[in-house]
């Protein structure tokens, strides 16, 4: 199990899609932000503000990035989403992720 | 939003009941441990090793503690579970919780 040390975590969860997607916000000493989250089976669309580096730690996932076709991930796998865009994701089994927001 | 500062968080989630209950482990400088978690609607039984102080931050919840009757919480509400016991919980809406483990 990997750990993030010397971080600040927001106690309350971020809750989306009736709780089928939830996350907690982690802030690092350099001011950078990640969210650690869980997605349950379903299809979701997310809009980005910052560029996002999505690390899917476990789960069965298909993703459609802007201008690309649907593709199946082989987790653990990382994909990157441009700022001010959106992506679609199909979750087939419980999915554990870490999203890094890049300013 | 309250925050926990100077903590260590385990990156990977703890996943129970097919992902309907998930949490992340947070370790404090004094060595104490909390988990921040989400429970989705359902009925669950949990066994305790340490004494647990369960803070239900939000959600519609009924709980049955050892030797007690079922009761409905008025969240946010805290209940305490003895070490080496178990409790039953009915979740009616997405529930955000913080569990403190007391050695």
Short mmCIF file of C-alpha atoms in Angstrom, two decimals:
data_model
loop_
_atom_site.label_atom_id
_atom_site.label_comp_id
_atom_site.label_asym_id
_atom_site.label_seq_id
_atom_site.Cartn_x
_atom_site.Cartn_y
_atom_site.Cartn_z
CA UNK A 1 0.00 0.00 0.00
CA UNK A 2 1.46 3.36 -0.93
CA UNK A 3 0.95 6.37 1.29
CA UNK A 4 0.90 10.14 0.96
CA UNK A 5 2.66 11.72 3.92
CA UNK A 6 2.45 15.25 5.35
CA UNK A 7 -0.78 16.02 3.60
CA UNK A 8 -4.01 17.78 4.49
CA UNK A 9 -7.24 15.94 3.84
CA UNK A 10 -10.69 17.46 3.76
CA UNK A 11 -12.87 15.52 6.15
CA UNK A 12 -16.09 15.72 4.16
CA UNK A 13 -16.39 13.71 0.96
CA UNK A 14 -17.17 15.03 -2.49
CA UNK A 15 -20.30 13.17 -3.58
CA UNK A 16 -21.47 12.82 -7.19
CA UNK A 17 -24.08 10.72 -8.97
CA UNK A 18 -26.01 9.79 -5.82
CA UNK A 19 -22.84 8.54 -4.18
CA UNK A 20 -21.86 6.21 -7.00
CA UNK A 21 -18.81 8.44 -7.41
CA UNK A 22 -17.19 9.84 -4.27
CA UNK A 23 -13.82 11.31 -3.47
CA UNK A 24 -11.79 13.08 -0.81
CA UNK A 25 -9.50 15.99 -1.47
CA UNK A 26 -5.83 15.74 -0.51
CA UNK A 27 -3.58 18.81 -0.46
CA UNK A 28 0.20 18.53 -0.58
CA UNK A 29 2.81 20.83 0.98
CA UNK A 30 3.56 22.34 -2.44
CA UNK A 31 -0.10 23.32 -2.76
CA UNK A 32 -0.89 20.67 -5.33
CA UNK A 33 -4.18 18.84 -5.10
CA UNK A 34 -5.23 15.25 -5.70
CA UNK A 35 -8.49 13.49 -5.09
CA UNK A 36 -8.76 9.88 -4.00
CA UNK A 37 -12.01 8.37 -5.11
CA UNK A 38 -14.25 5.42 -5.75
CA UNK A 39 -16.52 4.87 -8.73
CA UNK A 40 -19.21 2.20 -8.68
CA UNK A 41 -20.60 0.58 -11.82
CA UNK A 42 -22.33 3.04 -14.14
CA UNK A 43 -21.64 5.54 -16.91
CA UNK A 44 -20.49 9.01 -16.03
CA UNK A 45 -19.41 12.23 -17.68
CA UNK A 46 -16.98 14.57 -15.96
CA UNK A 47 -15.99 18.08 -16.89
CA UNK A 48 -12.47 19.27 -16.19
CA UNK A 49 -11.29 22.71 -15.15
CA UNK A 50 -7.61 21.93 -14.64
CA UNK A 51 -5.73 19.32 -16.62
CA UNK A 52 -6.24 15.98 -14.88
CA UNK A 53 -3.99 12.96 -14.59
CA UNK A 54 -6.28 10.06 -13.72
CA UNK A 55 -4.63 7.02 -12.22
CA UNK A 56 -7.02 4.10 -12.16
CA UNK A 57 -5.58 1.88 -9.43
CA UNK A 58 -8.08 -0.95 -9.82
CA UNK A 59 -11.36 -1.68 -11.57
CA UNK A 60 -12.78 -2.53 -14.98
CA UNK A 61 -13.01 0.71 -16.90
CA UNK A 62 -13.67 2.03 -20.39
CA UNK A 63 -12.92 5.65 -21.14
CA UNK A 64 -13.68 8.06 -23.98
CA UNK A 65 -11.35 11.02 -24.04
CA UNK A 66 -12.04 14.16 -26.10
CA UNK A 67 -11.68 13.39 -29.81
CA UNK A 68 -10.90 9.72 -29.17
CA UNK A 69 -12.80 6.45 -29.38
CA UNK A 70 -13.86 4.37 -26.39
CA UNK A 71 -11.07 2.19 -25.10
CA UNK A 72 -10.75 -0.39 -22.35
CA UNK A 73 -8.14 0.28 -19.71
CA UNK A 74 -5.79 -2.35 -18.37
CA UNK A 75 -5.63 -1.27 -14.77
CA UNK A 76 -3.58 0.01 -13.10
CA UNK A 77 -3.45 2.57 -15.90
CA UNK A 78 -3.09 6.33 -16.15
CA UNK A 79 -4.77 8.65 -18.63
CA UNK A 80 -4.63 12.40 -19.03
CA UNK A 81 -7.54 14.74 -19.67
CA UNK A 82 -7.02 18.28 -21.03
CA UNK A 83 -8.16 21.29 -19.01
CA UNK A 84 -11.60 22.72 -19.76
CA UNK A 85 -12.82 19.61 -21.47
CA UNK A 86 -14.80 16.53 -20.51
CA UNK A 87 -14.54 12.79 -20.65
CA UNK A 88 -16.93 9.86 -20.45
CA UNK A 89 -16.25 6.77 -18.42
CA UNK A 90 -17.97 3.39 -18.09
CA UNK A 91 -17.33 1.57 -14.83
CA UNK A 92 -17.87 -2.21 -14.86
CA UNK A 93 -16.57 -3.04 -11.37
CA UNK A 94 -15.65 -1.06 -8.26
CA UNK A 95 -12.92 1.35 -9.29
CA UNK A 96 -10.35 2.97 -7.04
CA UNK A 97 -8.68 6.07 -8.46
CA UNK A 98 -6.30 8.92 -7.75
CA UNK A 99 -6.79 12.13 -9.74
CA UNK A 100 -4.07 14.80 -9.89
CA UNK A 101 -5.06 18.33 -10.87
CA UNK A 102 -2.41 20.14 -12.89
CA UNK A 103 -2.42 23.95 -12.85
CA UNK B 1 -15.24 22.00 5.42
CA UNK B 2 -13.00 20.78 8.21
CA UNK B 3 -9.55 19.45 7.42
CA UNK B 4 -7.02 17.09 8.96
CA UNK B 5 -3.53 18.53 8.59
CA UNK B 6 -0.11 16.84 8.72
CA UNK B 7 -1.55 13.41 8.20
CA UNK B 8 -0.60 10.34 6.19
CA UNK B 9 -3.23 8.81 3.97
CA UNK B 10 -3.11 5.38 2.41
CA UNK B 11 -3.62 5.78 -1.31
CA UNK B 12 -5.59 2.59 -1.88
CA UNK B 13 -9.15 2.39 -0.57
CA UNK B 14 -10.56 -0.19 1.82
CA UNK B 15 -13.46 -1.79 -0.06
CA UNK B 16 -16.30 -3.74 1.60
CA UNK B 17 -19.66 -5.06 0.45
CA UNK B 18 -18.88 -4.80 -3.29
CA UNK B 19 -17.90 -1.19 -2.88
CA UNK B 20 -21.10 -0.12 -1.15
CA UNK B 21 -18.89 0.67 1.84
CA UNK B 22 -15.47 2.17 1.17
CA UNK B 23 -12.97 4.07 3.25
CA UNK B 24 -9.45 5.47 3.31
CA UNK B 25 -7.13 5.21 6.26
CA UNK B 26 -5.69 8.37 7.80
CA UNK B 27 -2.80 8.27 10.25
CA UNK B 28 -2.03 11.15 12.61
CA UNK B 29 1.34 12.28 13.98
CA UNK B 30 0.50 10.73 17.37
CA UNK B 31 0.00 7.37 15.66
CA UNK B 32 -3.75 7.41 15.99
CA UNK B 33 -5.85 6.16 13.10
CA UNK B 34 -9.13 7.26 11.58
CA UNK B 35 -10.93 6.11 8.48
CA UNK B 36 -12.95 8.41 6.27
CA UNK B 37 -15.64 6.51 4.46
CA UNK B 38 -18.82 6.36 2.46
CA UNK B 39 -21.71 3.94 2.90
CA UNK B 40 -24.37 3.55 0.23
CA UNK B 41 -27.90 2.35 0.98
CA UNK B 42 -28.02 -1.18 2.37
CA UNK B 43 -27.73 -3.11 5.61
CA UNK B 44 -24.34 -3.98 6.97
CA UNK B 45 -22.72 -5.65 9.96
CA UNK B 46 -19.27 -4.62 11.11
CA UNK B 47 -17.01 -6.26 13.64
CA UNK B 48 -14.74 -4.13 15.77
CA UNK B 49 -11.26 -4.89 17.03
CA UNK B 50 -10.50 -1.56 18.68
CA UNK B 51 -13.15 0.60 20.30
CA UNK B 52 -14.63 2.80 17.58
CA UNK B 53 -16.04 6.29 17.71
CA UNK B 54 -18.23 6.64 14.63
CA UNK B 55 -19.05 10.14 13.52
CA UNK B 56 -21.80 10.11 10.94
CA UNK B 57 -21.33 13.43 9.16
CA UNK B 58 -24.33 13.10 6.85
CA UNK B 59 -26.84 10.51 5.74
CA UNK B 60 -30.00 8.74 6.91
CA UNK B 61 -28.90 6.00 9.25
CA UNK B 62 -30.30 3.51 11.75
CA UNK B 63 -27.92 1.67 14.03
CA UNK B 64 -28.12 -1.29 16.39
CA UNK B 65 -25.37 -1.34 18.96
CA UNK B 66 -24.56 -4.39 21.09
CA UNK B 67 -27.33 -5.00 23.58
CA UNK B 68 -29.40 -2.08 22.33
CA UNK B 69 -32.45 -1.64 20.11
CA UNK B 70 -32.41 -0.15 16.64
CA UNK B 71 -32.43 3.63 16.70
CA UNK B 72 -32.49 6.34 14.07
CA UNK B 73 -29.63 8.80 14.11
CA UNK B 74 -30.08 12.53 13.69
CA UNK B 75 -26.98 13.31 11.70
CA UNK B 76 -24.45 14.67 12.29
CA UNK B 77 -24.29 12.27 15.23
CA UNK B 78 -21.60 10.26 16.98
CA UNK B 79 -21.92 6.79 18.47
CA UNK B 80 -19.39 4.58 20.18
CA UNK B 81 -18.87 0.86 19.64
CA UNK B 82 -16.99 -1.29 22.17
CA UNK B 83 -13.84 -3.16 21.14
CA UNK B 84 -14.21 -6.78 20.04
CA UNK B 85 -17.90 -6.47 19.34
CA UNK B 86 -20.08 -5.79 16.34
CA UNK B 87 -22.84 -3.47 15.24
CA UNK B 88 -25.51 -3.45 12.57
CA UNK B 89 -26.31 -0.44 10.45
CA UNK B 90 -29.04 0.41 7.95
CA UNK B 91 -28.16 3.09 5.44
CA UNK B 92 -31.08 4.88 3.75
CA UNK B 93 -29.14 7.56 1.87
CA UNK B 94 -25.50 8.21 0.99
CA UNK B 95 -23.64 8.42 4.27
CA UNK B 96 -20.34 10.18 4.91
CA UNK B 97 -18.51 9.08 8.04
CA UNK B 98 -15.33 9.42 10.07
CA UNK B 99 -14.37 6.49 12.29
CA UNK B 100 -11.77 6.87 15.05
CA UNK B 101 -10.07 3.74 16.38
CA UNK B 102 -9.28 3.90 20.08
CA UNK B 103 -6.47 1.69 21.41
#
